[in-house]
Coordinates of C-alpha atoms in Angstrom, one line a residue:
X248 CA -51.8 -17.2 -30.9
X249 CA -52.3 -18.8 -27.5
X250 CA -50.0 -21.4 -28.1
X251 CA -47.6 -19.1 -28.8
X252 CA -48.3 -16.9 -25.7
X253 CA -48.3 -20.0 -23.7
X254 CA -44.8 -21.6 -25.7
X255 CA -43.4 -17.3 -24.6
X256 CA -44.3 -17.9 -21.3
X257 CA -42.5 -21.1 -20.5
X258 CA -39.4 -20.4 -22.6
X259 CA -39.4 -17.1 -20.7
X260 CA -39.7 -19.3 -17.0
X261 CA -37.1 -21.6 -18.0
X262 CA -34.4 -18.7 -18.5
X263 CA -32.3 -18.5 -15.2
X264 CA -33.4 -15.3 -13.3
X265 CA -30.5 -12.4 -13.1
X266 CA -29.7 -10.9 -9.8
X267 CA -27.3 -8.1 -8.9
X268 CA -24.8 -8.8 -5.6
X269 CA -23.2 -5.9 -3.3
X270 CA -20.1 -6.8 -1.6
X271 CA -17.0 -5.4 0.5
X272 CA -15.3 -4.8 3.2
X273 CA -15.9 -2.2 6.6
X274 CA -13.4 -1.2 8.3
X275 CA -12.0 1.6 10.7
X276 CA -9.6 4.8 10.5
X277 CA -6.7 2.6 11.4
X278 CA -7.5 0.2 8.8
X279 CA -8.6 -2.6 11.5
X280 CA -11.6 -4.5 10.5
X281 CA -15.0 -3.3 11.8
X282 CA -16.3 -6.3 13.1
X283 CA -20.5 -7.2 12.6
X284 CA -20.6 -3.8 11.0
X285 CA -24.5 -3.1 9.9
X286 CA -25.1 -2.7 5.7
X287 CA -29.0 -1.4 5.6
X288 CA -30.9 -1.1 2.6
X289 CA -33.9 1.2 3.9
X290 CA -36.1 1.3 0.4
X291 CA -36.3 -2.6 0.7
X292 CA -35.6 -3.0 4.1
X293 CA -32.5 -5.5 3.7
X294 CA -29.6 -5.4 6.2
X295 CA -26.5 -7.5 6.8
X296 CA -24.5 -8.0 9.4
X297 CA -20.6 -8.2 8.2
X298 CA -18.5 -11.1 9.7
X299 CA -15.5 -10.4 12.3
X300 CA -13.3 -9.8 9.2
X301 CA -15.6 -7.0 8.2
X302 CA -16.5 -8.7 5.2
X303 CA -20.2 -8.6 3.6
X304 CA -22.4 -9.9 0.6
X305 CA -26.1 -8.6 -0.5
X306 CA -27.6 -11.3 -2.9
X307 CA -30.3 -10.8 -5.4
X308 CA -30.9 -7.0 -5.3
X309 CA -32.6 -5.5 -7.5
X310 CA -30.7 -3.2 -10.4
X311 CA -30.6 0.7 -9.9
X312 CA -29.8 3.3 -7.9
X313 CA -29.8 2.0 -4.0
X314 CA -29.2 4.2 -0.8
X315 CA -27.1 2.1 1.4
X316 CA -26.5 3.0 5.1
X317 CA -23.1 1.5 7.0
X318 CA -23.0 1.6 10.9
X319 CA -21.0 0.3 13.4
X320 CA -21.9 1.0 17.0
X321 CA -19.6 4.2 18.3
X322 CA -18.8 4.8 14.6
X323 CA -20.8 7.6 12.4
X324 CA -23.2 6.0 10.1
X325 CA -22.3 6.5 6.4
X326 CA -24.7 6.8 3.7
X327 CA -24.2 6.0 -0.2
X328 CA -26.1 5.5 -3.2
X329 CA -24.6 3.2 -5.2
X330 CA -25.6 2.4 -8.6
X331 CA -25.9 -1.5 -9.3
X332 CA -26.3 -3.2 -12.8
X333 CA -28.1 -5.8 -13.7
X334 CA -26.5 -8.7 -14.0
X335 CA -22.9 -7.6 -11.8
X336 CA -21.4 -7.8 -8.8
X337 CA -20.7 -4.5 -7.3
X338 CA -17.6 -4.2 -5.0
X339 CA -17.9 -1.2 -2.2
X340 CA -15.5 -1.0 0.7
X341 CA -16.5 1.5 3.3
X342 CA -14.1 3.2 5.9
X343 CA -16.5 4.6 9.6
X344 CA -14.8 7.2 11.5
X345 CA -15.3 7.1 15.5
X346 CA -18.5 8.9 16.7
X347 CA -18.0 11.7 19.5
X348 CA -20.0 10.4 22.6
X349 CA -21.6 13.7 24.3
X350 CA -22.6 13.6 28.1
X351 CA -25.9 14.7 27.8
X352 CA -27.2 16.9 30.8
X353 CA -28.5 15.6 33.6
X354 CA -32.7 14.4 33.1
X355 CA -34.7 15.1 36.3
X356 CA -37.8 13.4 36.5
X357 CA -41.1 13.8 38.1
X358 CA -40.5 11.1 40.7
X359 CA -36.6 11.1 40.7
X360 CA -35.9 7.9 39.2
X361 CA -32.8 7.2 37.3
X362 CA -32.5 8.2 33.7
X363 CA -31.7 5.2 32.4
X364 CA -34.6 3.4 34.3
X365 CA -36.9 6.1 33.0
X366 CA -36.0 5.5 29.5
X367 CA -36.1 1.5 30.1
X368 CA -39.7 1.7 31.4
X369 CA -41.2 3.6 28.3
X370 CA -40.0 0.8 26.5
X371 CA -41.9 -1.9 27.8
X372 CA -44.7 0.8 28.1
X373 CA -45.8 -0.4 24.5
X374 CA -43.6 -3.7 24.2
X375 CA -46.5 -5.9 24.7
X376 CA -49.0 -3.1 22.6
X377 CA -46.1 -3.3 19.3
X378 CA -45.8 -7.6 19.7
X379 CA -49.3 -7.7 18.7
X380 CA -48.5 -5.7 15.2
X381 CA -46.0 -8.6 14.2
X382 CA -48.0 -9.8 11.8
X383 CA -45.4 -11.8 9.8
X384 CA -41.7 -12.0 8.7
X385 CA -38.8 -14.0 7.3
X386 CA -35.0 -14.4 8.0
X387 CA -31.7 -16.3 6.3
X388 CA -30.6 -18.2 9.7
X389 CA -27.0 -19.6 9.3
X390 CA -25.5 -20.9 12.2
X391 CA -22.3 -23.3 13.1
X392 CA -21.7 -25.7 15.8
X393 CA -18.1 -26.6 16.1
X394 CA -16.7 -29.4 18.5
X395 CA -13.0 -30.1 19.8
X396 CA -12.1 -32.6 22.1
X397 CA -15.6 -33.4 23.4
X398 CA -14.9 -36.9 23.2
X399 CA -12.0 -37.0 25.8
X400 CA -14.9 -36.2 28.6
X401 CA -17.3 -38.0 27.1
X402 CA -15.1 -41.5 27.3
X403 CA -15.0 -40.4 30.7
X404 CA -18.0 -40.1 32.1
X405 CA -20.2 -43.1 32.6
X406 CA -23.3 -43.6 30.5
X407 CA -25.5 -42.9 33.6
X408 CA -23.6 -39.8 34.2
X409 CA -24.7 -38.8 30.6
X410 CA -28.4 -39.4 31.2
X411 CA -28.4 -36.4 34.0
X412 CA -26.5 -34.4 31.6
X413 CA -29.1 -34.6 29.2
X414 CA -31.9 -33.9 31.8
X415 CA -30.0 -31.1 33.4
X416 CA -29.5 -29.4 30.4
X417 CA -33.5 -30.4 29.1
X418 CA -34.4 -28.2 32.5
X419 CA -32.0 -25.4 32.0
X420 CA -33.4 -25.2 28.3
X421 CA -30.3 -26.3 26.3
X422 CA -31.5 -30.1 25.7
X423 CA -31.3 -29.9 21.9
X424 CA -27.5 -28.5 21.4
X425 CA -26.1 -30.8 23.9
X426 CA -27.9 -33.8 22.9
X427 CA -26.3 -32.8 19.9
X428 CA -23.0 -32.6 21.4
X429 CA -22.9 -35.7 23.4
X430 CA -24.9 -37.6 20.3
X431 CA -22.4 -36.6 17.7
X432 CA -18.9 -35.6 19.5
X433 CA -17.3 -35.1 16.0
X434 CA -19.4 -32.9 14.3
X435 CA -18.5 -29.6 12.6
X436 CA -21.2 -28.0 10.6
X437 CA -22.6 -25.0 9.1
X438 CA -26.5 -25.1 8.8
X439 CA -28.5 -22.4 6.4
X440 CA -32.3 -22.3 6.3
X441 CA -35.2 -19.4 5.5
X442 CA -37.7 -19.3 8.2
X443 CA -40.8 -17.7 7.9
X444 CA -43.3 -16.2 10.5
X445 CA -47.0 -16.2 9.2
X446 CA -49.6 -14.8 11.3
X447 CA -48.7 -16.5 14.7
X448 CA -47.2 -19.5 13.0
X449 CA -43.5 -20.5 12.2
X450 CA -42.6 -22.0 8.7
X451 CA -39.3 -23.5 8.6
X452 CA -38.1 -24.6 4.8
X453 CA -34.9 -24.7 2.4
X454 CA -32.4 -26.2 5.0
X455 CA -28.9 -26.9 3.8
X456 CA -25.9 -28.6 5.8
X457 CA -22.2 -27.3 4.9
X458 CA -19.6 -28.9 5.9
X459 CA -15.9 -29.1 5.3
X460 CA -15.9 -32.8 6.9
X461 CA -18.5 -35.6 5.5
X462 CA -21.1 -36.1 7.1
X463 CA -23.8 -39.4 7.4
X464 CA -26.9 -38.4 6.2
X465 CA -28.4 -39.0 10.1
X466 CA -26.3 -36.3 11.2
X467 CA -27.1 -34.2 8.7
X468 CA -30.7 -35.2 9.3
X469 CA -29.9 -34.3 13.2
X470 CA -28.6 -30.6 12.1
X471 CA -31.4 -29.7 10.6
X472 CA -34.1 -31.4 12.9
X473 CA -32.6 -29.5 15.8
X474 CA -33.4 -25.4 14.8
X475 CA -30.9 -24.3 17.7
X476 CA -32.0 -20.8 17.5
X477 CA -32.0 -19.2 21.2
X478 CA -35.3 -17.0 20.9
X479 CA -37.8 -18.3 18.7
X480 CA -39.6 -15.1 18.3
X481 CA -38.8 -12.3 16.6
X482 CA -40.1 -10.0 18.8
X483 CA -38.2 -12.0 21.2
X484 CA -34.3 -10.3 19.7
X485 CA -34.8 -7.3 22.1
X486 CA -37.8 -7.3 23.9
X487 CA -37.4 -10.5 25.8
X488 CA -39.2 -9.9 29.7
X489 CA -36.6 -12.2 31.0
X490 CA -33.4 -10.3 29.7
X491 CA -31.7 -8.3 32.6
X492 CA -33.4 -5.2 30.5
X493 CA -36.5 -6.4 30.4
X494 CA -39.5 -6.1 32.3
X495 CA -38.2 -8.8 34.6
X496 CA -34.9 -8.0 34.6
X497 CA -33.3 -7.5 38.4
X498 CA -30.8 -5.3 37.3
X499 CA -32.4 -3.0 35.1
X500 CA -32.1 -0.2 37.3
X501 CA -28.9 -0.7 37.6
X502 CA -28.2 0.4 33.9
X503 CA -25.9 3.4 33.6
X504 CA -26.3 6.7 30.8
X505 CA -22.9 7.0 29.8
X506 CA -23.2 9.2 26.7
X507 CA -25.8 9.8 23.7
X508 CA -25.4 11.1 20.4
X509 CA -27.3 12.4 17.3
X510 CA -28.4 10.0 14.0
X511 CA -30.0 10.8 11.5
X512 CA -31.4 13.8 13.5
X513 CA -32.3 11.4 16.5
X514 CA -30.9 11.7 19.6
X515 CA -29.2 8.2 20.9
X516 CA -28.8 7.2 24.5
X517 CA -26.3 5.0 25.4
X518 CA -27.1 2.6 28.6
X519 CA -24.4 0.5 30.2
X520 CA -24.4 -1.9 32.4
X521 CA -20.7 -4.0 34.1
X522 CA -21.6 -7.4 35.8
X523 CA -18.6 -8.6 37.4
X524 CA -19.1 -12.3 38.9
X525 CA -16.4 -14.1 41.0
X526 CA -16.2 -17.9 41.5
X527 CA -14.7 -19.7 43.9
X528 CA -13.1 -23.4 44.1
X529 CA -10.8 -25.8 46.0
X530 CA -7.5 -26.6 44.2
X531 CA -4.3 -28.8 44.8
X532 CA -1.3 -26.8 44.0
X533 CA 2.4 -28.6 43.5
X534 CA 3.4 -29.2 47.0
X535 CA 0.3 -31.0 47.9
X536 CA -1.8 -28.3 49.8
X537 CA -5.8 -27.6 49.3
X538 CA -6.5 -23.6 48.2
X539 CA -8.9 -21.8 47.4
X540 CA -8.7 -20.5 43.3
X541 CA -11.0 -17.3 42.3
X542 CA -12.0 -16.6 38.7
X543 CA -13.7 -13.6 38.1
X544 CA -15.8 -13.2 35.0
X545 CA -17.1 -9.6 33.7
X546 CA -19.6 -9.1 31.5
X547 CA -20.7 -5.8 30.0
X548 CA -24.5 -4.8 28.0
X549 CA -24.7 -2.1 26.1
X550 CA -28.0 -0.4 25.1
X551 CA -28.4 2.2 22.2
X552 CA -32.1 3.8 23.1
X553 CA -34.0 5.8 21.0
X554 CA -35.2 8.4 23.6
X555 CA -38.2 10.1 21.6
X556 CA -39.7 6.5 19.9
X557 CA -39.1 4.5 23.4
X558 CA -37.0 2.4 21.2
X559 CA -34.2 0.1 21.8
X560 CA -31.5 0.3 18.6
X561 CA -29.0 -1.7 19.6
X562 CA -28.2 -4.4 21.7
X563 CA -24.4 -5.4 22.9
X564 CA -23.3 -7.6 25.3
X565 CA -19.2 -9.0 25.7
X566 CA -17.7 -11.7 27.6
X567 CA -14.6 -13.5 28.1
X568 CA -16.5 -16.4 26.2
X569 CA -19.3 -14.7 23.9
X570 CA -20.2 -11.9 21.9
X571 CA -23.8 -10.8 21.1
X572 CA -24.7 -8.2 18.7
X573 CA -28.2 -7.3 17.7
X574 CA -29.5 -3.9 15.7
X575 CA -32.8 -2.8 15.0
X576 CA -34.4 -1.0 12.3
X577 CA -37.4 1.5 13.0
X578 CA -40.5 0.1 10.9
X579 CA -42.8 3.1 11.6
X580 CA -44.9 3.6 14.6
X581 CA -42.7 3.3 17.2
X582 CA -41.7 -0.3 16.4
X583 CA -38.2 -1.6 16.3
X584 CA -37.1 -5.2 14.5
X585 CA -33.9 -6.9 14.5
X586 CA -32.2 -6.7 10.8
X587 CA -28.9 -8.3 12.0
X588 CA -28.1 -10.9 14.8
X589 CA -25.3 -12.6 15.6
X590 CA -24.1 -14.7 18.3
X591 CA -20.4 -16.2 19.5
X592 CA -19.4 -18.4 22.2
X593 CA -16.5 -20.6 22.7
X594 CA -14.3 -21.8 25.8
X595 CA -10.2 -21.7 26.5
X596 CA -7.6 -24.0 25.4
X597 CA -6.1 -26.8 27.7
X598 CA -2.4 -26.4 26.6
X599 CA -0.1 -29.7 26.4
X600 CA 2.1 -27.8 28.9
X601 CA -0.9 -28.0 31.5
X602 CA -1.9 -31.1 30.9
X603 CA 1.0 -33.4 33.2
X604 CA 0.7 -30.9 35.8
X605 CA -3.4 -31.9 35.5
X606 CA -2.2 -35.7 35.6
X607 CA 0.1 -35.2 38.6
X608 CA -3.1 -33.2 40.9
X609 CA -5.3 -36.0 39.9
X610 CA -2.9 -39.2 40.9
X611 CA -1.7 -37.2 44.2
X612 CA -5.4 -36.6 45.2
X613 CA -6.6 -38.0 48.7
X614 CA -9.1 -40.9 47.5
X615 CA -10.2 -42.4 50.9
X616 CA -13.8 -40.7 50.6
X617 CA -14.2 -41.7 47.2
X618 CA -17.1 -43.7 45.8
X619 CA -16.8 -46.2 43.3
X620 CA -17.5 -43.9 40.4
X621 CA -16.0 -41.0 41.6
X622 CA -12.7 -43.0 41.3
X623 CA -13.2 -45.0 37.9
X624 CA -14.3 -41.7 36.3
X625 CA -10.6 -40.2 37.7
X626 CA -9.0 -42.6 36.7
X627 CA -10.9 -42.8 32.5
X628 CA -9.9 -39.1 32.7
X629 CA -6.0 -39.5 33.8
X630 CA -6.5 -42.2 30.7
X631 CA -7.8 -40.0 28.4
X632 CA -5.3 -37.2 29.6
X633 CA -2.2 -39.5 28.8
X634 CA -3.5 -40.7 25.4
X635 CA -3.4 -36.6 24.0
X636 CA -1.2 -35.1 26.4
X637 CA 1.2 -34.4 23.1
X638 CA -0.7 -31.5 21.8
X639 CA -3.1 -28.7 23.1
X640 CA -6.8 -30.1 24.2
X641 CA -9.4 -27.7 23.9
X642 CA -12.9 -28.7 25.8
X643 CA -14.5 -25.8 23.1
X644 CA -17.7 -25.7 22.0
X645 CA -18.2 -23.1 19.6
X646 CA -21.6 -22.4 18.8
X647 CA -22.4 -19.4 17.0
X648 CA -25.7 -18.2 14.6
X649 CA -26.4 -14.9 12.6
X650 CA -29.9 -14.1 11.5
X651 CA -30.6 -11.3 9.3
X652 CA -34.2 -10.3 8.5
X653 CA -35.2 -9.3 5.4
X654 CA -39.1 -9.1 5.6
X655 CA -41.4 -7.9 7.8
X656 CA -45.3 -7.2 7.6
X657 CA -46.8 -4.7 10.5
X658 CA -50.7 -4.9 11.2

């Protein structure tokens, strides 16, 4: 009898495990996609952030009934309860209709402050108290690195010159992705791993390159030595000191309450804040004459803040360059995790019609003060210029991650 318990038992291992998948598409009224759309799972606490085509896949849920919440920030959140079987893939597309933002009336404190630094300041009230309670938790971390073009600046730039690349970017805290970017100019990768947060630890394991080009086993090695996740933390998502919303942050009073609006019987305020930075540099133009160029960049942060759990929901910031996205799930208590995280950046295109205008500043330059290098490294550059001045150059690195959480322990 044991041996055939024990004979059940492996036969019954050995048989490939059955999981159920939930997939779509979110999208808007006017049939646009809604991009990084939010899928939540609430009794298993499993979310999903859709990709900019609105598109999403749930793996290995479990078979049964399932409430499922979509959200979108300024859409309403819908709810379903889908039925899943076991063993199927369950298809759902899901249209969100545009939320009505209401301007709340005005909230006079006891010392006058602004209400958007009021609400920012019961935040980080418990920040500190609710980091302790992390006790432990695990994400799916997929992120991409994309290069175009790197090479043209590297052949460029002497190999000293590269050196105090590397140790500018060591100080400013991005020594990892652009050793990676000097190191391997080529490279185009998608990474996945699971990492795991165990009582103050991190546990990194089940890495896996993708990649549509081969790639040497060193650099594959190299993708998944380097984690290149931005916070490290958890916690870290949202409640970073050092964000301008933070604790730290210099322009945290200078966050705005442009509307709120009620979920799931809470009320939602919504924080803005516009950062508009202008840059200045000298420039030849055709005729030969030295002006002065300005490039102004704006970038705007949204907050969606829970006003009676001090929480922050959602996190958005735009650029001409990047997109961040985070949203957050209440876990009882007070205490709200990232479920979904996702992160985009990327840089113009040099079109071939700019390029012998480029050539024709950089040969008509005044040179006299030059130093040796300054000129050689003009002159690799013109090379470089000439060698792809047939087609569009883009200088783009492209280097973009999404995290969702699916497990979390509170103390």
């Amino acid at each position: 009898m044991k041996n055939l318990l024990t004979l059940l038992l492996a036969v019954l291992t050995a048989l490939p495990s059955v999981a159920q998948t939930l997939q779509g598409v979110v999208s808007l009224n006017d049939s646009t996609p809604c991009a990084y759309a939010t899928v939540y799972i609430p009794s298993i606490n499993r979310g999903i952030a859709a990709n900019e085509m609105g598109e999403y896949t749930l793996d290995e849920l479990p078979a049964g009934k399932l409430q499922v919440e979509y959200s979108c920030m300024g859409q309403q959140t819908v709810h379903r309860e889908l039925t899943l079987v076991k063993g199927e893939t369950l298809v759902n597309n899901e249209v969100l209709s545009e939320k009505l933002m209401l301007l709340p009336p005005s909230i006079v404190t006891v010392d006058g402050e602004s209400p958007a630094h009021y609400v920012l300041r019961h935040v980080w009230d418990k920040a500190d108290q609710n980091r302790k309670r992390i006790d432990s938790w695990q994400a799916d971390v997929k992120y991409e690195l994309g290069l175009n073009d790197i090479d043209v600046i590297i052949k460029a730039l002497p190999k000293k010159f590269l050196f105090i690349i590397k140790m500018a970017a060591g100080v400013a805290g991005y020594r990892k992705i652009v050793s990676l970017v000097l190191d391997h100019p080529a490279l185009k990768a998608k990474v996945s791993m699971v990492r795991t947060y165990q009582k103050g630890k991190i546990k990194v394991s089940e890495q896996k390159v993708v990649s549509n080009e081969p790639l040497s086993s060193s650099e594959q090695n190299t993708l998944c030595e380097n984690k290149l996740l931005i916070k490290p933390n958890l916690y870290d998502e949202v409640y970073d000191p050092e964000e301008i919303w933070g604790r730290k942050g210099k322009n945290r009073d200078n966050f705005e309450l442009v509307g709120s609006y009620e979920q799931d019987g809470k009320t939602i305020d919504v924080l803005e804040y516009v950062n508009t930075v202008t840059n200045e540099r000298k420039k030849v133009n055709e005729d030969g004459d030295t002006i002065t160029v300005k490039k102004t960049n704006t970038w705007i942060t949204t907050l969606h803040v829970v006003e009676d759990l001090w929480g922050i929901l959602k996190v958005e910031r735009r650029g001409e360059s990047s997109h961040s996205l985070c949203e957050c799930r209440d876990l009882g208590g007070g205490i709200y995790m990232p479920i979904s995280s996702s992160h985009h950046a990327s840089v113009p295109v040099f079109t071939k019609e700019e390029i012998p205008k480029e050539i024709e500043r950089l040969e008509k330059e005044d040179r006299s003060d030059w130093g040796k290098t300054q000129i050689q490294m003009a002159d690799a550059y013109i090379e470089q210029l000439r060698k792809h001045q047939d087609r569009d150059i883009c200088f783009e690195l492209n280097f973009s991650y999404d995290i969702k959480y699916q497990y979390f322990k509170v103390k």
